[in-house]
Coordinates of C-alpha atoms and ligand atoms in Angstrom, one line a residue:
M9 CA 19.3 -12.8 0.5
R10 CA 20.9 -10.8 -2.3
N11 CA 18.4 -9.7 -5.0
V12 CA 19.3 -11.5 -8.2
V13 CA 18.6 -8.4 -10.3
A14 CA 21.0 -6.3 -8.0
Q15 CA 23.6 -9.0 -8.5
L16 CA 23.1 -8.9 -12.3
V17 CA 23.6 -5.1 -12.3
E18 CA 26.8 -5.6 -10.3
D19 CA 28.0 -8.3 -12.7
V20 CA 27.5 -6.0 -15.7
F21 CA 29.4 -3.3 -13.7
E22 CA 32.3 -5.6 -13.2
H23 CA 32.1 -6.8 -16.8
C24 CA 32.5 -3.2 -18.1
R25 CA 34.8 -1.8 -15.5
A26 CA 38.1 -3.1 -17.0
D27 CA 37.6 -1.0 -20.2
H28 CA 39.7 2.2 -19.9
S29 CA 39.5 3.2 -23.6
G30 CA 38.4 6.7 -24.6
G31 CA 39.1 10.0 -23.0
P32 CA 37.2 12.9 -21.4
A33 CA 35.6 15.8 -23.2
D34 CA 38.2 18.6 -23.1
Y35 CA 36.7 21.3 -25.3
I36 CA 35.0 22.4 -22.1
P37 CA 38.0 22.8 -19.8
E38 CA 36.1 22.1 -16.6
L39 CA 34.9 18.7 -18.0
A40 CA 38.5 17.6 -18.3
A41 CA 39.1 17.9 -14.6
V42 CA 37.2 14.8 -13.6
D43 CA 37.9 11.4 -12.0
L44 CA 38.3 9.3 -15.2
D45 CA 37.7 6.1 -13.3
A46 CA 34.4 7.1 -11.8
F47 CA 31.8 4.6 -12.9
A48 CA 28.2 4.0 -12.0
I49 CA 25.3 1.9 -13.3
C50 CA 21.8 2.5 -12.1
L51 CA 18.6 0.8 -13.1
A52 CA 15.2 2.1 -12.0
T53 CA 12.0 0.1 -12.5
S54 CA 8.9 2.0 -13.8
D55 CA 7.4 1.7 -10.3
G56 CA 10.5 3.4 -8.8
H57 CA 12.7 0.6 -7.4
L58 CA 16.4 1.5 -7.9
Y59 CA 19.3 -0.9 -8.4
T60 CA 22.8 0.7 -8.3
A61 CA 26.4 -0.3 -8.8
G62 CA 29.5 1.8 -8.4
D63 CA 29.5 5.6 -7.9
A64 CA 25.7 6.1 -8.1
D65 CA 26.0 9.4 -6.1
H66 CA 29.0 10.8 -7.8
A67 CA 28.0 14.3 -9.1
F68 CA 28.5 15.5 -12.7
T69 CA 26.8 17.9 -15.1
I70 CA 23.9 16.6 -17.2
Q71 CA 25.1 18.1 -20.5
S72 CA 23.2 16.8 -23.6
V73 CA 21.1 14.4 -21.5
S74 CA 19.3 17.7 -20.7
K75 CA 18.0 18.0 -24.3
P76 CA 15.0 15.5 -24.1
F77 CA 13.8 17.3 -20.9
T78 CA 13.9 20.8 -22.3
Y79 CA 12.3 19.5 -25.5
A80 CA 9.6 18.0 -23.3
L81 CA 9.1 21.3 -21.5
A82 CA 8.9 23.2 -24.8
L83 CA 6.3 20.7 -26.1
T84 CA 4.3 21.1 -22.9
E85 CA 4.6 24.9 -22.9
C86 CA 4.2 25.6 -26.6
G87 CA 2.4 22.6 -28.1
Q88 CA 3.7 20.1 -30.6
D89 CA 2.7 22.1 -33.7
A90 CA 4.5 25.3 -32.6
V91 CA 7.7 23.3 -31.7
A92 CA 7.5 21.4 -35.0
Q93 CA 7.5 24.6 -36.9
R94 CA 11.0 25.3 -35.5
I95 CA 12.5 21.9 -34.8
D96 CA 12.2 18.8 -37.0
V97 CA 12.3 15.2 -35.8
E98 CA 14.7 13.7 -38.3
P99 CA 18.1 12.0 -37.4
S100 CA 20.9 14.1 -38.8
G101 CA 23.5 11.4 -39.0
E102 CA 25.9 14.2 -38.1
P103 CA 27.9 15.0 -34.9
F104 CA 26.0 16.7 -32.1
N105 CA 27.5 20.1 -32.7
E106 CA 27.1 20.3 -36.5
I107 CA 26.4 23.8 -37.7
S108 CA 23.7 22.9 -40.0
L109 CA 20.0 23.5 -40.8
D110 CA 17.8 21.4 -43.0
P111 CA 18.3 23.0 -46.5
H112 CA 14.6 22.6 -47.4
N113 CA 12.9 24.0 -44.3
G114 CA 15.7 25.8 -42.5
R115 CA 14.9 24.0 -39.3
P116 CA 17.3 22.1 -37.1
R117 CA 16.9 18.5 -38.0
N118 CA 16.0 17.4 -34.4
P119 CA 16.0 18.6 -30.8
M120 CA 18.9 16.3 -29.7
I121 CA 21.7 18.1 -31.7
N122 CA 22.9 21.4 -30.4
A123 CA 21.0 23.5 -33.0
G124 CA 17.7 21.9 -32.1
A125 CA 18.5 22.0 -28.3
I126 CA 19.3 25.7 -28.4
T127 CA 16.0 26.3 -30.4
A128 CA 14.1 24.3 -27.7
A129 CA 15.7 26.4 -25.0
S130 CA 14.7 29.6 -26.8
L131 CA 11.0 28.5 -26.6
I132 CA 10.9 28.2 -22.8
P133 CA 8.8 31.2 -21.6
G134 CA 9.9 33.7 -19.0
A135 CA 10.6 37.4 -18.6
T136 CA 14.4 36.9 -18.0
V137 CA 17.0 34.3 -18.5
A138 CA 17.0 33.7 -14.8
E139 CA 13.2 33.1 -14.7
R140 CA 13.4 30.9 -17.8
F141 CA 16.3 28.9 -16.3
E142 CA 14.4 28.4 -13.0
H143 CA 11.6 27.0 -15.1
I144 CA 13.9 24.5 -16.6
R145 CA 15.7 23.7 -13.4
G146 CA 12.4 23.1 -11.6
Y147 CA 11.1 20.9 -14.4
Y148 CA 14.2 18.7 -14.3
S149 CA 13.9 18.5 -10.5
R150 CA 10.3 17.1 -10.9
F151 CA 11.7 14.3 -13.2
A152 CA 14.4 13.5 -10.6
G153 CA 12.2 13.8 -7.6
R154 CA 14.6 16.1 -5.8
E155 CA 15.8 19.7 -6.1
L156 CA 18.7 20.0 -8.6
A157 CA 21.2 22.8 -8.9
M158 CA 23.6 24.3 -11.5
D159 CA 27.4 23.7 -11.4
E160 CA 28.6 27.3 -11.6
A161 CA 32.2 26.3 -12.6
V162 CA 31.1 24.2 -15.5
Y163 CA 28.6 26.8 -16.6
T164 CA 31.3 29.5 -16.5
S165 CA 33.8 27.3 -18.3
E166 CA 31.4 26.5 -21.2
A167 CA 30.1 30.1 -21.4
R168 CA 33.7 31.3 -21.8
T169 CA 34.6 28.8 -24.5
G170 CA 31.3 28.0 -26.2
H171 CA 31.9 29.9 -29.4
R172 CA 30.6 27.2 -31.7
N173 CA 27.3 27.2 -29.9
R174 CA 27.1 31.0 -30.1
A175 CA 27.7 30.7 -33.9
I176 CA 24.8 28.1 -34.0
G177 CA 22.6 30.5 -32.0
H178 CA 23.2 33.4 -34.4
M179 CA 22.7 31.2 -37.4
L180 CA 19.4 30.1 -36.0
R181 CA 18.5 33.8 -35.4
S182 CA 19.4 34.7 -38.9
F183 CA 17.0 32.1 -40.3
G184 CA 14.2 33.2 -37.9
I185 CA 14.2 29.9 -36.1
V186 CA 15.2 31.6 -32.8
D187 CA 13.4 34.9 -32.0
G188 CA 14.8 37.5 -29.8
D189 CA 18.4 37.6 -28.5
P190 CA 20.3 34.5 -29.6
D191 CA 22.9 34.9 -26.9
E192 CA 20.1 34.6 -24.3
A193 CA 19.0 31.3 -25.9
V194 CA 22.6 30.0 -25.9
D195 CA 23.2 31.1 -22.3
L196 CA 20.0 29.3 -21.3
Y197 CA 21.3 26.2 -23.1
F198 CA 24.7 26.4 -21.3
R199 CA 22.9 26.7 -17.9
Q200 CA 20.7 23.7 -18.6
C201 CA 23.8 21.6 -19.6
S202 CA 25.4 22.6 -16.3
I203 CA 22.7 21.3 -14.0
E204 CA 24.4 18.9 -11.6
V205 CA 23.0 15.3 -11.4
T206 CA 24.1 11.8 -10.3
A207 CA 23.5 8.5 -12.0
R208 CA 20.8 7.9 -9.4
D209 CA 19.0 11.1 -10.4
L210 CA 19.2 10.2 -14.1
A211 CA 17.9 6.7 -13.5
M212 CA 14.8 8.2 -11.8
M213 CA 14.4 10.7 -14.6
A214 CA 14.5 7.8 -17.0
A215 CA 12.1 5.8 -14.9
T216 CA 9.7 8.8 -15.1
L217 CA 9.8 8.6 -18.8
A218 CA 9.4 4.8 -18.6
N219 CA 6.3 5.4 -16.4
H220 CA 4.6 7.4 -19.2
G221 CA 5.7 10.7 -17.8
R222 CA 4.8 10.1 -14.1
N223 CA 7.5 10.1 -11.5
P224 CA 7.0 6.7 -9.8
I225 CA 8.1 8.0 -6.4
T226 CA 6.4 11.3 -6.1
N227 CA 3.5 10.3 -8.4
D228 CA 3.8 13.7 -10.1
E229 CA 2.7 13.6 -13.7
V230 CA 5.6 15.7 -15.2
L231 CA 4.9 14.9 -18.8
S232 CA 1.7 13.7 -20.5
P233 CA 1.7 10.1 -21.9
E234 CA 1.3 11.5 -25.4
L235 CA 4.2 13.8 -25.2
T236 CA 6.3 11.2 -23.4
Q237 CA 5.8 9.0 -26.5
Q238 CA 6.9 12.0 -28.7
V239 CA 10.1 12.5 -26.7
L240 CA 11.0 8.9 -26.5
S241 CA 10.5 8.5 -30.3
V242 CA 13.0 11.3 -31.0
M243 CA 15.4 9.9 -28.5
T244 CA 15.2 6.5 -30.3
T245 CA 16.1 8.0 -33.7
C246 CA 18.4 10.9 -32.7
G247 CA 19.5 10.5 -29.1
M248 CA 22.9 8.9 -29.9
Y249 CA 23.6 11.2 -32.8
D250 CA 25.7 9.5 -35.6
A251 CA 25.9 6.3 -33.5
A252 CA 22.1 6.0 -33.4
G253 CA 22.0 3.2 -36.0
D254 CA 24.5 1.0 -34.1
W255 CA 22.7 1.9 -30.8
V256 CA 19.2 0.8 -31.9
T257 CA 20.5 -2.5 -33.3
A258 CA 22.7 -3.3 -30.4
V259 CA 20.8 -1.9 -27.4
G260 CA 17.3 -1.1 -28.7
M261 CA 16.1 1.5 -26.2
P262 CA 15.3 5.3 -26.6
A263 CA 18.4 7.0 -25.2
K264 CA 20.4 10.2 -24.8
S265 CA 24.1 10.6 -24.2
G266 CA 26.1 13.5 -22.7
V267 CA 29.8 14.6 -22.9
S268 CA 30.1 14.3 -19.1
G269 CA 30.1 10.6 -19.9
N270 CA 26.5 9.9 -19.0
V271 CA 24.0 7.8 -20.9
L272 CA 20.3 7.6 -20.1
A273 CA 18.1 4.8 -21.6
V274 CA 14.4 4.0 -21.3
L275 CA 12.3 0.9 -22.0
P276 CA 8.7 2.2 -21.8
G277 CA 6.6 0.6 -19.2
Q278 CA 9.6 -1.3 -17.7
V279 CA 12.8 0.4 -16.8
G280 CA 15.0 3.5 -16.8
V281 CA 18.8 3.0 -17.0
S282 CA 21.6 5.5 -16.4
V283 CA 25.4 4.9 -16.7
F284 CA 28.2 7.3 -15.9
S285 CA 31.8 7.0 -17.0
P286 CA 33.7 10.1 -18.4
R287 CA 35.8 8.3 -21.1
L288 CA 34.1 9.0 -24.5
D289 CA 34.3 7.4 -27.9
A290 CA 34.6 9.2 -31.2
H291 CA 30.9 10.0 -31.3
G292 CA 31.1 11.7 -27.9
N293 CA 29.3 8.8 -26.2
S294 CA 30.6 7.2 -23.0
V295 CA 32.5 4.0 -23.9
R296 CA 31.5 2.1 -20.7
G297 CA 28.1 3.7 -20.9
V298 CA 27.4 2.2 -24.3
N299 CA 28.9 -1.1 -23.4
A300 CA 27.0 -1.3 -20.1
C301 CA 23.7 -0.6 -21.8
R302 CA 24.4 -3.1 -24.5
E303 CA 25.2 -5.7 -21.8
L304 CA 22.0 -4.9 -19.8
S305 CA 19.9 -5.1 -22.9
R306 CA 21.3 -8.5 -23.8
R307 CA 21.1 -10.0 -20.3
L308 CA 17.7 -8.5 -19.4
E309 CA 16.2 -8.9 -22.9
L310 CA 15.3 -5.2 -23.0
H311 CA 15.5 -4.6 -26.8
F312 CA 12.2 -3.0 -27.7
L313 CA 12.0 -4.9 -30.9
R314 CA 12.4 -8.2 -29.2
V315 CA 9.1 -9.9 -29.6
T316 CA 8.8 -11.9 -26.4
R317 CA 5.9 -13.9 -27.8
E318 CA 3.5 -13.6 -30.7
A319 CA 0.2 -12.0 -29.8
R320 CA -2.2 -14.5 -28.3
S321 CA -6.0 -14.3 -28.0
T322 CA -7.1 -12.5 -24.9
I323 CA -10.1 -14.9 -24.6
R324 CA -9.5 -17.0 -21.5
S325 CA -12.7 -19.0 -21.8
S326 CA -16.2 -18.8 -23.3
H327 CA -19.5 -20.7 -22.8
G328 CA -23.1 -20.6 -23.7
V329 CA -25.4 -19.8 -20.8
G330 CA -27.2 -23.1 -21.3
S331 CA -24.2 -24.8 -19.8
V332 CA -23.8 -22.5 -16.9
P333 CA -27.3 -21.3 -15.8
S334 CA -27.9 -18.4 -13.5
R335 CA -29.1 -18.9 -9.9
Q336 CA -32.5 -17.6 -11.0
R337 CA -34.6 -20.7 -10.4
R338 CA -36.5 -21.6 -13.6
T339 CA -39.7 -23.6 -14.1
P340 CA -39.2 -26.9 -15.9
A341 CA -40.8 -25.4 -19.1
E342 CA -38.4 -22.4 -18.9
A343 CA -35.5 -24.7 -18.3
D344 CA -36.4 -26.7 -21.4
V345 CA -36.4 -23.5 -23.5
L346 CA -33.0 -22.4 -22.1
E347 CA -31.7 -25.9 -22.7
L348 CA -32.7 -25.6 -26.4
C349 CA -31.5 -22.0 -27.0
G350 CA -28.9 -21.4 -24.3
H351 CA -26.2 -21.4 -27.0
R352 CA -27.7 -18.2 -28.4
A353 CA -26.3 -16.3 -25.5
R354 CA -22.6 -16.5 -25.0
V355 CA -20.1 -15.3 -22.3
Y356 CA -16.5 -14.5 -23.3
E357 CA -14.0 -14.1 -20.5
L358 CA -11.1 -11.9 -21.5
H359 CA -7.8 -11.6 -19.6
G360 CA -4.5 -9.9 -19.5
D361 CA -3.6 -6.6 -21.2
L362 CA -6.0 -5.8 -24.0
L363 CA -3.8 -4.2 -26.6
F364 CA -4.4 -4.1 -30.4
A365 CA -3.1 -7.6 -31.3
G366 CA -4.7 -9.6 -28.6
T367 CA -8.0 -7.7 -29.0
E368 CA -8.0 -8.2 -32.7
I369 CA -7.8 -11.9 -32.3
A370 CA -10.7 -11.8 -29.7
V371 CA -12.8 -9.6 -32.0
R372 CA -12.1 -11.9 -34.9
E373 CA -13.1 -15.0 -32.9
I374 CA -16.3 -13.5 -31.4
T375 CA -17.4 -12.0 -34.7
S376 CA -16.9 -15.4 -36.5
H377 CA -19.3 -17.1 -34.0
S378 CA -21.9 -14.3 -33.7
D379 CA -24.3 -15.1 -36.5
N380 CA -26.9 -16.8 -34.2
L381 CA -26.4 -14.9 -31.1
D382 CA -29.1 -13.1 -29.2
A383 CA -26.9 -11.9 -26.4
L384 CA -23.2 -11.5 -25.7
V385 CA -21.4 -10.8 -22.4
L386 CA -17.7 -9.7 -22.2
D387 CA -16.3 -10.6 -18.8
L388 CA -13.5 -8.1 -18.0
R389 CA -12.8 -9.1 -14.4
R390 CA -9.5 -10.7 -15.3
V391 CA -8.4 -8.0 -17.6
D392 CA -5.4 -5.9 -16.4
D393 CA -5.3 -3.0 -18.8
I394 CA -7.3 -1.9 -21.8
S395 CA -5.7 0.3 -24.4
V396 CA -7.7 3.0 -26.1
V397 CA -7.7 1.2 -29.4
A398 CA -8.9 -2.0 -27.6
Q399 CA -11.8 -0.1 -26.0
S400 CA -12.7 1.4 -29.4
L401 CA -12.6 -2.0 -31.2
L402 CA -14.7 -3.7 -28.6
G403 CA -17.2 -0.8 -28.6
K404 CA -17.5 -0.9 -32.4
M405 CA -18.0 -4.7 -32.3
R406 CA -20.8 -4.4 -29.7
R407 CA -22.5 -1.8 -31.8
A408 CA -22.3 -3.9 -34.9
L409 CA -23.7 -6.9 -33.0
S410 CA -26.6 -4.8 -31.8
E411 CA -27.4 -3.8 -35.4
Q412 CA -27.7 -7.6 -36.2
G413 CA -30.0 -8.1 -33.2
C414 CA -27.4 -9.3 -30.6
E415 CA -27.5 -7.3 -27.4
S416 CA -24.4 -7.2 -25.3
A417 CA -23.2 -6.4 -21.8
L418 CA -20.1 -6.3 -19.7
I419 CA -19.1 -7.9 -16.4
D420 CA -16.9 -5.2 -15.1
P421 CA -17.2 -4.3 -11.4
E422 CA -13.9 -2.3 -11.5
R423 CA -15.1 -0.4 -14.6
R424 CA -11.9 -1.2 -16.4
G425 CA -13.7 -1.0 -19.7
K426 CA -14.6 2.6 -19.0
A427 CA -18.1 1.9 -20.3
A428 CA -20.5 4.7 -20.8
A429 CA -22.8 5.5 -17.8
D430 CA -25.8 4.1 -19.6
D431 CA -24.0 1.0 -20.7
R432 CA -25.2 -2.4 -19.5
V433 CA -22.6 -3.4 -16.9
F434 CA -23.0 -6.3 -14.3
I435 CA -20.9 -6.9 -11.3
D436 CA -20.8 -10.7 -11.5
L437 CA -21.4 -13.6 -13.9
D438 CA -24.6 -14.7 -12.2
S439 CA -26.5 -11.5 -12.8
A440 CA -25.2 -11.2 -16.4
T441 CA -26.3 -14.8 -17.0
Q442 CA -29.8 -14.1 -15.7
W443 CA -30.0 -11.1 -18.0
C444 CA -29.2 -13.4 -20.9
E445 CA -31.7 -16.0 -19.8
D446 CA -34.5 -13.4 -19.4
L447 CA -33.7 -12.1 -22.9
L448 CA -33.8 -15.6 -24.4
L449 CA -37.0 -16.5 -22.7
A450 CA -38.6 -13.2 -23.9
R451 CA -37.5 -14.0 -27.5
H452 CA -38.0 -17.8 -27.6
G453 CA -40.2 -18.8 -24.7
K454 CA -43.3 -16.6 -25.0
G455 CA -45.6 -19.5 -24.2
V456 CA -43.8 -20.6 -21.1
R457 CA -43.4 -17.4 -19.2
V458 CA -44.6 -17.8 -15.7
P459 CA -47.5 -15.5 -14.8
D460 CA -46.6 -12.8 -12.2
R461 CA -49.2 -14.2 -9.8
I462 CA -50.8 -17.6 -9.3
E463 CA -53.4 -18.9 -6.8
L464 CA -52.4 -21.4 -4.1
A465 CA -54.5 -24.1 -5.8
E466 CA -52.4 -23.6 -9.0
H467 CA -49.1 -24.1 -7.3
P468 CA -47.3 -27.3 -8.7
L469 CA -47.1 -28.8 -5.2
I470 CA -51.0 -28.7 -4.9
A471 CA -52.2 -28.6 -8.5
G472 CA -53.6 -32.0 -9.6
L473 CA -54.8 -33.1 -6.1
D474 CA -58.5 -34.1 -5.8
Q475 CA -60.7 -31.4 -4.5
T476 CA -60.9 -32.7 -1.0
A477 CA -57.2 -33.1 -0.6
S478 CA -56.6 -29.7 -2.3
D479 CA -59.1 -28.0 0.0
H480 CA -57.6 -29.7 3.1
L481 CA -54.0 -28.7 2.3
I482 CA -54.9 -25.2 1.3
G483 CA -56.6 -24.8 4.6
E484 CA -53.4 -25.6 6.4
F485 CA -51.4 -22.7 4.8
D486 CA -51.1 -19.0 5.8
V487 CA -50.7 -16.5 3.0
R488 CA -48.3 -13.7 3.7
D489 CA -47.2 -10.6 1.8
Y490 CA -43.6 -9.3 1.9
E491 CA -42.2 -5.9 1.0
P492 CA -39.0 -5.7 -1.2
D493 CA -35.9 -6.7 0.8
E494 CA -38.0 -7.9 3.7
L495 CA -36.5 -10.9 5.5
V496 CA -38.6 -14.0 5.0
V497 CA -36.4 -16.6 6.7
Q498 CA -33.1 -16.0 8.6
R499 CA -30.0 -18.2 8.1
G500 CA -29.5 -20.4 11.2
S501 CA -33.1 -20.4 12.3
P502 CA -34.8 -23.8 13.0
R503 CA -37.2 -25.3 10.5
S504 CA -39.6 -22.4 9.7
G505 CA -42.1 -24.0 7.5
L506 CA -42.8 -24.9 3.8
F507 CA -43.0 -21.8 1.6
L508 CA -44.9 -21.8 -1.7
I509 CA -44.3 -18.7 -3.8
L510 CA -47.5 -17.2 -5.3
G511 CA -46.3 -13.9 -6.6
G512 CA -43.1 -11.8 -7.0
Q513 CA -39.6 -13.1 -6.3
V514 CA -37.5 -14.1 -3.3
S515 CA -33.7 -14.7 -3.2
T516 CA -31.7 -16.9 -0.9
T517 CA -28.2 -15.5 -0.1
L518 CA -25.0 -16.4 1.8
P519 CA -22.1 -14.2 2.9
G520 CA -19.0 -14.9 0.8
A521 CA -15.4 -15.1 2.0
D522 CA -14.8 -12.0 -0.1
G523 CA -17.1 -10.0 2.2
H524 CA -19.8 -9.8 -0.4
V525 CA -23.3 -11.3 -0.1
H526 CA -23.7 -14.0 -2.8
R527 CA -27.0 -15.0 -4.3
V528 CA -27.7 -18.8 -4.0
A529 CA -31.0 -18.7 -5.9
T530 CA -33.8 -16.5 -6.9
L531 CA -37.3 -18.1 -7.0
G532 CA -40.5 -17.0 -8.6
P533 CA -44.2 -18.0 -8.6
G534 CA -44.8 -21.7 -8.7
M535 CA -41.6 -22.5 -6.8
S536 CA -41.0 -23.4 -3.2
F537 CA -38.3 -23.3 -0.5
G538 CA -37.8 -24.6 3.0
E539 CA -38.3 -28.2 1.9
I540 CA -35.0 -29.6 3.1
P541 CA -35.1 -28.4 6.7
M542 CA -38.8 -29.6 6.8
L543 CA -37.7 -33.0 5.5
V544 CA -34.5 -33.6 7.4
G545 CA -34.6 -31.0 10.2
G546 CA -31.6 -28.9 11.0
E547 CA -31.0 -25.2 10.7
T548 CA -31.9 -23.0 7.7
L549 CA -28.7 -22.7 5.7
A550 CA -29.2 -19.3 4.0
D551 CA -31.1 -16.0 4.4
T552 CA -34.1 -15.6 2.3
H553 CA -35.4 -12.0 1.4
A554 CA -38.1 -10.8 -0.9
S555 CA -36.4 -9.5 -4.0
T556 CA -39.6 -7.8 -5.0
A557 CA -43.0 -7.4 -3.4
A558 CA -43.9 -11.0 -2.9
R559 CA -46.8 -13.2 -1.8
V560 CA -46.0 -16.5 -0.1
A561 CA -48.1 -19.3 1.3
V562 CA -46.6 -20.8 4.4
L563 CA -47.3 -24.3 6.0
P564 CA -46.0 -24.0 9.6
P565 CA -43.9 -26.9 10.9
D566 CA -46.5 -28.0 13.5
R567 CA -49.3 -28.3 10.9
F568 CA -46.8 -30.0 8.5
D569 CA -46.0 -32.5 11.3
R570 CA -49.7 -33.0 12.2
L571 CA -50.6 -34.0 8.7
A572 CA -49.0 -37.4 9.4
A573 CA -51.8 -38.2 11.9
D574 CA -54.6 -36.2 10.3
A575 CA -54.1 -37.1 6.6
P576 CA -51.3 -39.7 6.2
Q577 CA -52.0 -40.3 2.5
L578 CA -51.9 -36.6 1.8
K579 CA -48.7 -36.2 3.8
L580 CA -47.1 -39.1 1.8
L581 CA -48.1 -37.4 -1.5
L582 CA -46.8 -34.1 -0.3
L583 CA -43.5 -35.7 0.7
E584 CA -43.1 -37.4 -2.7
R585 CA -43.6 -34.0 -4.4
L586 CA -41.3 -32.3 -2.0
A587 CA -38.6 -34.9 -2.6
A588 CA -38.9 -34.5 -6.4
T589 CA -38.6 -30.7 -6.0
A590 CA -35.6 -31.0 -3.7
Y591 CA -33.9 -33.4 -6.1
E592 CA -34.6 -31.0 -9.0
Q593 CA -33.1 -28.1 -7.0
L594 CA -30.1 -30.3 -6.2
G595 CA -29.6 -31.1 -9.9
S596 CA -29.8 -27.4 -10.8
A597 CA -27.2 -26.6 -8.2
V598 CA -24.9 -29.3 -9.4
R599 CA -25.1 -28.0 -13.0
I600 CA -24.3 -24.5 -11.8
L601 CA -21.3 -25.7 -9.7
A602 CA -20.0 -28.0 -12.5
G603 CA -20.4 -25.2 -15.1
R604 CA -18.7 -22.6 -13.0
S605 CA -15.8 -24.6 -11.6
D606 CA -13.3 -23.0 -13.9
I607 CA -15.2 -19.9 -14.8
D608 CA -16.7 -18.0 -11.9
Ligands
LIG729 O1 26.9 21.9 -26.2 C1 27.8 21.2 -25.8 O2 28.8 21.0 -26.6 C2 27.7 20.5 -24.5 N1 27.1 21.5 -23.5 C3 26.9 19.3 -24.6 C4 27.3 18.4 -25.7 C5 27.0 16.9 -25.4 O3 26.8 16.5 -24.3 C6 27.0 16.0 -26.6 N2 26.6 14.7 -26.2 N3 27.3 13.7 -26.3

């Protein structure tokens, strides 16, 4: 099946093809000897997929489209401050070859006009012109993802006729903008302009800029994201010279044109576009090139000032931990406390790209509901990207919450939030919720905290029996101690007994479809497990391990069964209590599942 994007590029190509207006650059004789009807449109996505139409592999010289790339190399080699001392970043509103410097600071107005480009070339380090040119050639090749070469004929043609540029070079030298031999700087500039490319190459160079300076095919970081932003900014305001205003309104993409008839345009984070057609307009820009970019921008909605949608909150959902309890089993008294104050610990699930606007809405919403919070959890598992400013805003919000007594944590198994090593980060909602519950119980449930160790006679399944019954039942149990992580009951084993926890914690787990082991419940002193297989038979459904050093009283199946004959009343009483416990566990499980259905 034909890719619809490929078809659209082809349609734009056919739409622009009929226009034969304009003429070739002839002030460089070699440039006049071209196939005027050659025409190519290439679109490369920021992950490196290329769509082409027409003569995508037709070779031509890069000319002024070279300027952003040498500017990028100068920024990388010399630093932004050093370059800024010699080249400004202001649109000149004049033709590309204007012989002019800014009257106030003597600098070329920007690196996209010839004066600025010659200055940028003069900044490329190297012992000889050949070495400096090799540096430039190699750098362009990294953007293109293949080795590029110079067209000797075009270079010779321009070197022979480029008097205006030599005048610009000497003027720059006279103002101290260019150090050393100005003819060398101009020669370097002629060489860079004569590097041979195709529309395919330029689309990949544009895609590298769209991909924040990293070539999407070779994964080579050619330019830092910060300097990529700098270069694209100057391309936006200056890249189309005295047609820049019309370009930004009609196309709306950072761009650069060249007198070969090439145009390169970039939409950061999305696409790189290149068009080649030698016929130029009065500004020295390719007629079909400008029209094709205008048409692509319209049809693909590429204009960078097109607001696709107003910023929306990045909060996908939020809930109090009282409505979605952890799988840490709580005693009835603890559960009552959490029921009362569960709203004082809140989980906010964020999603999508956290940029300023969406994060600002989330921060505003969280802050406005934070007055009575003891604990806050930010769930980042559905977040795709977090900008530096978003990280900063969330970090400042968490510190401010801490100062008002609200502790916070992240759920961030992929570490997208780039939290500090000592930050509180959980891998799943269940463990983060347990942390909230423990904090709430520590703050609001002092009287109900379960002791770390109880005697068998104090266990709720036995407490309250008359002494005879209690002594009889206790005599039927074996008390066992388990080391941390020791297996207590294996999943799939037959009914193994009734287990009463006297000290420490045990957890029941199940293997998940995701390959991880998921906690079903964690139980502490005063709780029990194994009831259901003992009551209804069948296999044990989950593994149970000691989470900590644990002490457990076990009533083996044979003694449980023998109770019916030895002490039928006691057995009936035990069954009633077991049924009540099993029902309570079922209720807790239903609440967890109901609360998590759209969250976990
Ligand atoms: O310096 C020149 O005149 C050429 N080497 C490049 C000029 C150019 O590409 C202007 N862009 N439209």
